[in-house]
Amino acid sequence: MFLETDLERTFLAIKPDGVQRGLVGEIIRRFETKGFTLVGLKFMKVSKELAEKHYDVHRERPFFPGLVEFIISSPVVAMVWEGEGVVAAARKIIGATNPLTAEPGTIRGDFGVNVGRNLIHGSDAQETAQTEIALWFKEEELVAWQPHSAPWLSE
Ligand code: ADP
């Protein structure tokens, strides 16, 4: 029996290249049709402070300044998705970091060619997801709801 407490949440963000290339609908569709539930969504420009906090683990990497400039350069779509195993499953749907080696059928494998323009961010673990959700969203911006399809997705 699938319990509501088994539900987990992940943080996803369609990066500026995904928005500029008109891929917002296509990207959201992949998570929606898979059977995950959208619980938070906002279209926003990212502040430098938020971008630096989000990518803090990469602060010492040579690509960090360019990555921050890219993320703040144009709007992003920040989202929280919920569902059984959503953190790992979303990473699979997204594909490998480098779009050139990402498998066809993944978002990065289907739409990207360069590691610095890989369209979408997804939390890499449940703990990271919790940190990132708290960083990007206020509690009241998240909507707890049960889609009518729930009994048809899980036994
Ligand atoms: P992922 O987004 O797949 O979790 P990482 O956490 O390793 O990947 O890296 C975070 C982001 O930093 C990547 O999505 C990409 O936008 C950028 N990045 C990583 N490696 C490079 C690189 N070598 N050159 C430019 N940008 C990079």
PDB file of C-alpha atoms and ligand atoms in Angstrom:
ATOM      1  CA  MET A   1       0.000   0.000   0.000  1.00  0.00           C
ATOM      2  CA  PHE A   2       1.425   3.354  -0.996  1.00  0.00           C
ATOM      3  CA  LEU A   3       1.387   5.857   1.856  1.00  0.00           C
ATOM      4  CA  GLU A   4       1.395   9.631   1.508  1.00  0.00           C
ATOM      5  CA  THR A   5       4.432   9.698   3.808  1.00  0.00           C
ATOM      6  CA  ASP A   6       6.384   7.923   1.032  1.00  0.00           C
ATOM      7  CA  LEU A   7       6.077  11.025  -1.099  1.00  0.00           C
ATOM      8  CA  GLU A   8       9.243  12.982  -1.547  1.00  0.00           C
ATOM      9  CA  ARG A   9       9.905  16.361  -3.107  1.00  0.00           C
ATOM     10  CA  THR A  10      12.612  17.692  -5.384  1.00  0.00           C
ATOM     11  CA  PHE A  11      13.668  21.105  -6.585  1.00  0.00           C
ATOM     12  CA  LEU A  12      13.930  21.684 -10.333  1.00  0.00           C
ATOM     13  CA  ALA A  13      14.789  24.870 -12.200  1.00  0.00           C
ATOM     14  CA  ILE A  14      14.545  25.458 -15.940  1.00  0.00           C
ATOM     15  CA  LYS A  15      17.646  27.533 -16.576  1.00  0.00           C
ATOM     16  CA  PRO A  16      17.770  30.685 -18.748  1.00  0.00           C
ATOM     17  CA  ASP A  17      18.633  28.697 -21.894  1.00  0.00           C
ATOM     18  CA  GLY A  18      15.563  26.469 -21.463  1.00  0.00           C
ATOM     19  CA  VAL A  19      13.328  29.508 -21.102  1.00  0.00           C
ATOM     20  CA  GLN A  20      14.937  31.453 -23.975  1.00  0.00           C
ATOM     21  CA  ARG A  21      14.694  28.451 -26.292  1.00  0.00           C
ATOM     22  CA  GLY A  22      10.993  28.015 -25.653  1.00  0.00           C
ATOM     23  CA  LEU A  23      11.328  24.643 -23.932  1.00  0.00           C
ATOM     24  CA  VAL A  24       9.368  25.406 -20.742  1.00  0.00           C
ATOM     25  CA  GLY A  25       6.241  23.499 -21.809  1.00  0.00           C
ATOM     26  CA  GLU A  26       8.204  20.556 -23.206  1.00  0.00           C
ATOM     27  CA  ILE A  27      10.268  20.216 -20.021  1.00  0.00           C
ATOM     28  CA  ILE A  28       7.312  20.507 -17.638  1.00  0.00           C
ATOM     29  CA  ARG A  29       5.376  17.997 -19.761  1.00  0.00           C
ATOM     30  CA  ARG A  30       7.968  15.294 -19.121  1.00  0.00           C
ATOM     31  CA  PHE A  31       7.528  15.440 -15.346  1.00  0.00           C
ATOM     32  CA  GLU A  32       3.758  15.849 -15.551  1.00  0.00           C
ATOM     33  CA  THR A  33       3.189  12.900 -17.879  1.00  0.00           C
ATOM     34  CA  LYS A  34       5.567  10.692 -15.899  1.00  0.00           C
ATOM     35  CA  GLY A  35       3.149  11.014 -12.986  1.00  0.00           C
ATOM     36  CA  PHE A  36       4.764  13.536 -10.669  1.00  0.00           C
ATOM     37  CA  THR A  37       2.832  16.307  -8.966  1.00  0.00           C
ATOM     38  CA  LEU A  38       3.659  19.986  -9.245  1.00  0.00           C
ATOM     39  CA  VAL A  39       3.520  21.620  -5.804  1.00  0.00           C
ATOM     40  CA  GLY A  40       5.376  24.883  -6.423  1.00  0.00           C
ATOM     41  CA  LEU A  41       6.204  27.015  -9.460  1.00  0.00           C
ATOM     42  CA  LYS A  42       7.494  30.507 -10.077  1.00  0.00           C
ATOM     43  CA  PHE A  43       8.892  32.437 -13.010  1.00  0.00           C
ATOM     44  CA  MET A  44      11.618  34.723 -11.755  1.00  0.00           C
ATOM     45  CA  LYS A  45      14.908  36.486 -12.261  1.00  0.00           C
ATOM     46  CA  VAL A  46      17.491  35.107  -9.866  1.00  0.00           C
ATOM     47  CA  SER A  47      19.513  37.455  -7.636  1.00  0.00           C
ATOM     48  CA  LYS A  48      23.285  37.092  -7.530  1.00  0.00           C
ATOM     49  CA  GLU A  49      23.025  36.212  -3.845  1.00  0.00           C
ATOM     50  CA  LEU A  50      20.584  33.351  -4.503  1.00  0.00           C
ATOM     51  CA  ALA A  51      22.628  32.037  -7.456  1.00  0.00           C
ATOM     52  CA  GLU A  52      25.823  32.024  -5.385  1.00  0.00           C
ATOM     53  CA  LYS A  53      24.104  30.256  -2.472  1.00  0.00           C
ATOM     54  CA  HIS A  54      22.508  27.677  -4.765  1.00  0.00           C
ATOM     55  CA  TYR A  55      25.842  26.815  -6.401  1.00  0.00           C
ATOM     56  CA  ASP A  56      27.913  27.237  -3.229  1.00  0.00           C
ATOM     57  CA  VAL A  57      29.486  23.746  -3.533  1.00  0.00           C
ATOM     58  CA  HIS A  58      31.034  24.858  -6.827  1.00  0.00           C
ATOM     59  CA  ARG A  59      32.410  28.163  -5.455  1.00  0.00           C
ATOM     60  CA  GLU A  60      36.059  27.150  -6.019  1.00  0.00           C
ATOM     61  CA  ARG A  61      35.511  25.697  -9.503  1.00  0.00           C
ATOM     62  CA  PRO A  62      36.783  27.704 -12.504  1.00  0.00           C
ATOM     63  CA  PHE A  63      33.315  27.744 -14.096  1.00  0.00           C
ATOM     64  CA  PHE A  64      31.633  29.240 -10.995  1.00  0.00           C
ATOM     65  CA  PRO A  65      31.692  32.959 -12.012  1.00  0.00           C
ATOM     66  CA  GLY A  66      30.380  32.175 -15.501  1.00  0.00           C
ATOM     67  CA  LEU A  67      27.720  29.861 -14.092  1.00  0.00           C
ATOM     68  CA  VAL A  68      26.427  32.535 -11.719  1.00  0.00           C
ATOM     69  CA  GLU A  69      26.422  35.188 -14.485  1.00  0.00           C
ATOM     70  CA  PHE A  70      24.484  32.785 -16.720  1.00  0.00           C
ATOM     71  CA  ILE A  71      21.857  31.924 -14.104  1.00  0.00           C
ATOM     72  CA  ILE A  72      21.152  35.601 -13.346  1.00  0.00           C
ATOM     73  CA  SER A  73      21.223  36.674 -17.011  1.00  0.00           C
ATOM     74  CA  SER A  74      17.600  35.889 -17.888  1.00  0.00           C
ATOM     75  CA  PRO A  75      14.510  34.428 -16.147  1.00  0.00           C
ATOM     76  CA  VAL A  76      14.241  30.875 -14.843  1.00  0.00           C
ATOM     77  CA  VAL A  77      11.307  28.639 -13.895  1.00  0.00           C
ATOM     78  CA  ALA A  78      11.749  27.379 -10.321  1.00  0.00           C
ATOM     79  CA  MET A  79       9.658  24.345  -9.388  1.00  0.00           C
ATOM     80  CA  VAL A  80       8.995  21.805  -6.679  1.00  0.00           C
ATOM     81  CA  TRP A  81       7.724  18.383  -7.753  1.00  0.00           C
ATOM     82  CA  GLU A  82       6.411  15.632  -5.528  1.00  0.00           C
ATOM     83  CA  GLY A  83       6.082  11.861  -5.907  1.00  0.00           C
ATOM     84  CA  GLU A  84       7.358   8.416  -5.194  1.00  0.00           C
ATOM     85  CA  GLY A  85      11.152   8.430  -5.775  1.00  0.00           C
ATOM     86  CA  VAL A  86      10.996  11.815  -7.507  1.00  0.00           C
ATOM     87  CA  VAL A  87      14.547  12.952  -6.628  1.00  0.00           C
ATOM     88  CA  ALA A  88      16.361  10.109  -8.395  1.00  0.00           C
ATOM     89  CA  ALA A  89      13.760   9.777 -11.149  1.00  0.00           C
ATOM     90  CA  ALA A  90      13.994  13.477 -12.035  1.00  0.00           C
ATOM     91  CA  ARG A  91      17.782  13.160 -12.351  1.00  0.00           C
ATOM     92  CA  LYS A  92      17.223  10.311 -14.824  1.00  0.00           C
ATOM     93  CA  ILE A  93      14.688  12.313 -16.809  1.00  0.00           C
ATOM     94  CA  ILE A  94      17.137  15.245 -16.886  1.00  0.00           C
ATOM     95  CA  GLY A  95      20.169  13.173 -17.942  1.00  0.00           C
ATOM     96  CA  ALA A  96      23.915  13.514 -17.438  1.00  0.00           C
ATOM     97  CA  THR A  97      25.458  16.915 -16.667  1.00  0.00           C
ATOM     98  CA  ASN A  98      27.106  17.133 -20.094  1.00  0.00           C
ATOM     99  CA  PRO A  99      24.373  17.122 -22.769  1.00  0.00           C
ATOM    100  CA  LEU A 100      26.773  15.670 -25.317  1.00  0.00           C
ATOM    101  CA  THR A 101      27.067  12.460 -23.313  1.00  0.00           C
ATOM    102  CA  ALA A 102      23.531  12.501 -21.894  1.00  0.00           C
ATOM    103  CA  GLU A 103      21.391   9.674 -23.256  1.00  0.00           C
ATOM    104  CA  PRO A 104      18.872  10.436 -25.999  1.00  0.00           C
ATOM    105  CA  GLY A 105      15.440  10.484 -24.380  1.00  0.00           C
ATOM    106  CA  THR A 106      16.656  12.626 -21.503  1.00  0.00           C
ATOM    107  CA  ILE A 107      16.041  16.385 -21.486  1.00  0.00           C
ATOM    108  CA  ARG A 108      19.730  17.238 -21.802  1.00  0.00           C
ATOM    109  CA  GLY A 109      20.332  14.409 -24.290  1.00  0.00           C
ATOM    110  CA  ASP A 110      17.490  15.555 -26.523  1.00  0.00           C
ATOM    111  CA  PHE A 111      17.945  19.326 -26.417  1.00  0.00           C
ATOM    112  CA  GLY A 112      21.496  20.284 -25.449  1.00  0.00           C
ATOM    113  CA  VAL A 113      25.085  20.213 -26.694  1.00  0.00           C
ATOM    114  CA  ASN A 114      27.141  22.102 -24.083  1.00  0.00           C
ATOM    115  CA  VAL A 115      27.780  21.569 -20.371  1.00  0.00           C
ATOM    116  CA  GLY A 116      27.409  25.286 -19.654  1.00  0.00           C
ATOM    117  CA  ARG A 117      23.967  25.328 -21.335  1.00  0.00           C
ATOM    118  CA  ASN A 118      22.314  22.189 -20.003  1.00  0.00           C
ATOM    119  CA  LEU A 119      18.793  23.573 -19.668  1.00  0.00           C
ATOM    120  CA  ILE A 120      17.689  22.384 -16.253  1.00  0.00           C
ATOM    121  CA  HIS A 121      18.801  21.874 -12.667  1.00  0.00           C
ATOM    122  CA  GLY A 122      17.604  19.015 -10.480  1.00  0.00           C
ATOM    123  CA  SER A 123      18.499  18.261  -6.856  1.00  0.00           C
ATOM    124  CA  ASP A 124      21.006  15.409  -6.604  1.00  0.00           C
ATOM    125  CA  ALA A 125      19.801  13.820  -3.328  1.00  0.00           C
ATOM    126  CA  GLN A 126      16.888  13.997  -0.893  1.00  0.00           C
ATOM    127  CA  GLU A 127      18.861  16.079   1.590  1.00  0.00           C
ATOM    128  CA  THR A 128      19.987  18.542  -1.087  1.00  0.00           C
ATOM    129  CA  ALA A 129      16.391  18.761  -2.275  1.00  0.00           C
ATOM    130  CA  GLN A 130      15.211  19.857   1.156  1.00  0.00           C
ATOM    131  CA  THR A 131      17.931  22.507   1.378  1.00  0.00           C
ATOM    132  CA  GLU A 132      17.222  23.807  -2.139  1.00  0.00           C
ATOM    133  CA  ILE A 133      13.435  23.893  -1.658  1.00  0.00           C
ATOM    134  CA  ALA A 134      13.926  25.960   1.519  1.00  0.00           C
ATOM    135  CA  LEU A 135      16.341  28.266  -0.303  1.00  0.00           C
ATOM    136  CA  TRP A 136      14.061  28.976  -3.276  1.00  0.00           C
ATOM    137  CA  PHE A 137      10.535  28.748  -1.814  1.00  0.00           C
ATOM    138  CA  LYS A 138       8.655  29.998   1.224  1.00  0.00           C
ATOM    139  CA  GLU A 139       6.480  27.377   2.907  1.00  0.00           C
ATOM    140  CA  GLU A 140       3.290  29.230   1.864  1.00  0.00           C
ATOM    141  CA  GLU A 141       4.340  29.093  -1.806  1.00  0.00           C
ATOM    142  CA  LEU A 142       4.068  25.293  -1.803  1.00  0.00           C
ATOM    143  CA  VAL A 143       0.666  23.743  -2.382  1.00  0.00           C
ATOM    144  CA  ALA A 144      -0.144  20.369  -0.833  1.00  0.00           C
ATOM    145  CA  TRP A 145      -2.844  18.695  -2.927  1.00  0.00           C
ATOM    146  CA  GLN A 146      -3.789  15.290  -4.164  1.00  0.00           C
ATOM    147  CA  PRO A 147      -4.329  14.863  -7.910  1.00  0.00           C
ATOM    148  CA  HIS A 148      -7.381  12.799  -8.844  1.00  0.00           C
ATOM    149  CA  SER A 149      -5.062  10.443 -10.744  1.00  0.00           C
ATOM    150  CA  ALA A 150      -3.226   9.388  -7.545  1.00  0.00           C
ATOM    151  CA  PRO A 151      -5.046   6.038  -7.113  1.00  0.00           C
ATOM    152  CA  TRP A 152      -4.250   5.240 -10.775  1.00  0.00           C
ATOM    153  CA  LEU A 153      -0.530   5.858 -10.343  1.00  0.00           C
ATOM    154  CA  SER A 154       0.215   3.812  -7.238  1.00  0.00           C
ATOM    155  CA  GLU A 155      -1.353   0.727  -5.735  1.00  0.00           C
TER     156      GLU A 155
HETATM  157  P1  ADP B   1      24.289  18.777 -12.317  1.00  0.00           P
HETATM  158  O1  ADP B   1      23.592  20.065 -12.729  1.00  0.00           O
HETATM  159  O2  ADP B   1      24.115  17.692 -13.357  1.00  0.00           O
HETATM  160  O3  ADP B   1      23.933  18.336 -10.918  1.00  0.00           O
HETATM  161  P2  ADP B   1      26.895  19.656 -11.279  1.00  0.00           P
HETATM  162  O4  ADP B   1      26.299  19.797  -9.921  1.00  0.00           O
HETATM  163  O5  ADP B   1      28.185  18.897 -11.432  1.00  0.00           O
HETATM  164  O6  ADP B   1      25.866  19.064 -12.337  1.00  0.00           O
HETATM  165  O7  ADP B   1      27.204  21.113 -11.862  1.00  0.00           O
HETATM  166  C1  ADP B   1      26.275  22.158 -11.683  1.00  0.00           C
HETATM  167  C2  ADP B   1      26.185  22.955 -12.939  1.00  0.00           C
HETATM  168  O8  ADP B   1      27.421  23.616 -13.180  1.00  0.00           O
HETATM  169  C3  ADP B   1      25.938  22.137 -14.210  1.00  0.00           C
HETATM  170  O9  ADP B   1      24.595  21.818 -14.401  1.00  0.00           O
HETATM  171  C4  ADP B   1      26.450  23.078 -15.283  1.00  0.00           C
HETATM  172  O10 ADP B   1      25.480  24.098 -15.572  1.00  0.00           O
HETATM  173  C5  ADP B   1      27.622  23.739 -14.587  1.00  0.00           C
HETATM  174  N1  ADP B   1      28.878  23.057 -14.917  1.00  0.00           N
HETATM  175  C6  ADP B   1      29.338  21.903 -14.405  1.00  0.00           C
HETATM  176  N2  ADP B   1      30.509  21.575 -14.936  1.00  0.00           N
HETATM  177  C7  ADP B   1      30.822  22.572 -15.816  1.00  0.00           C
HETATM  178  C8  ADP B   1      31.909  22.832 -16.691  1.00  0.00           C
HETATM  179  N3  ADP B   1      32.923  22.012 -16.777  1.00  0.00           N
HETATM  180  N4  ADP B   1      31.851  23.955 -17.441  1.00  0.00           N
HETATM  181  C9  ADP B   1      30.821  24.808 -17.362  1.00  0.00           C
HETATM  182  N5  ADP B   1      29.748  24.621 -16.550  1.00  0.00           N
HETATM  183  C10 ADP B   1      29.751  23.521 -15.789  1.00  0.00           C
END
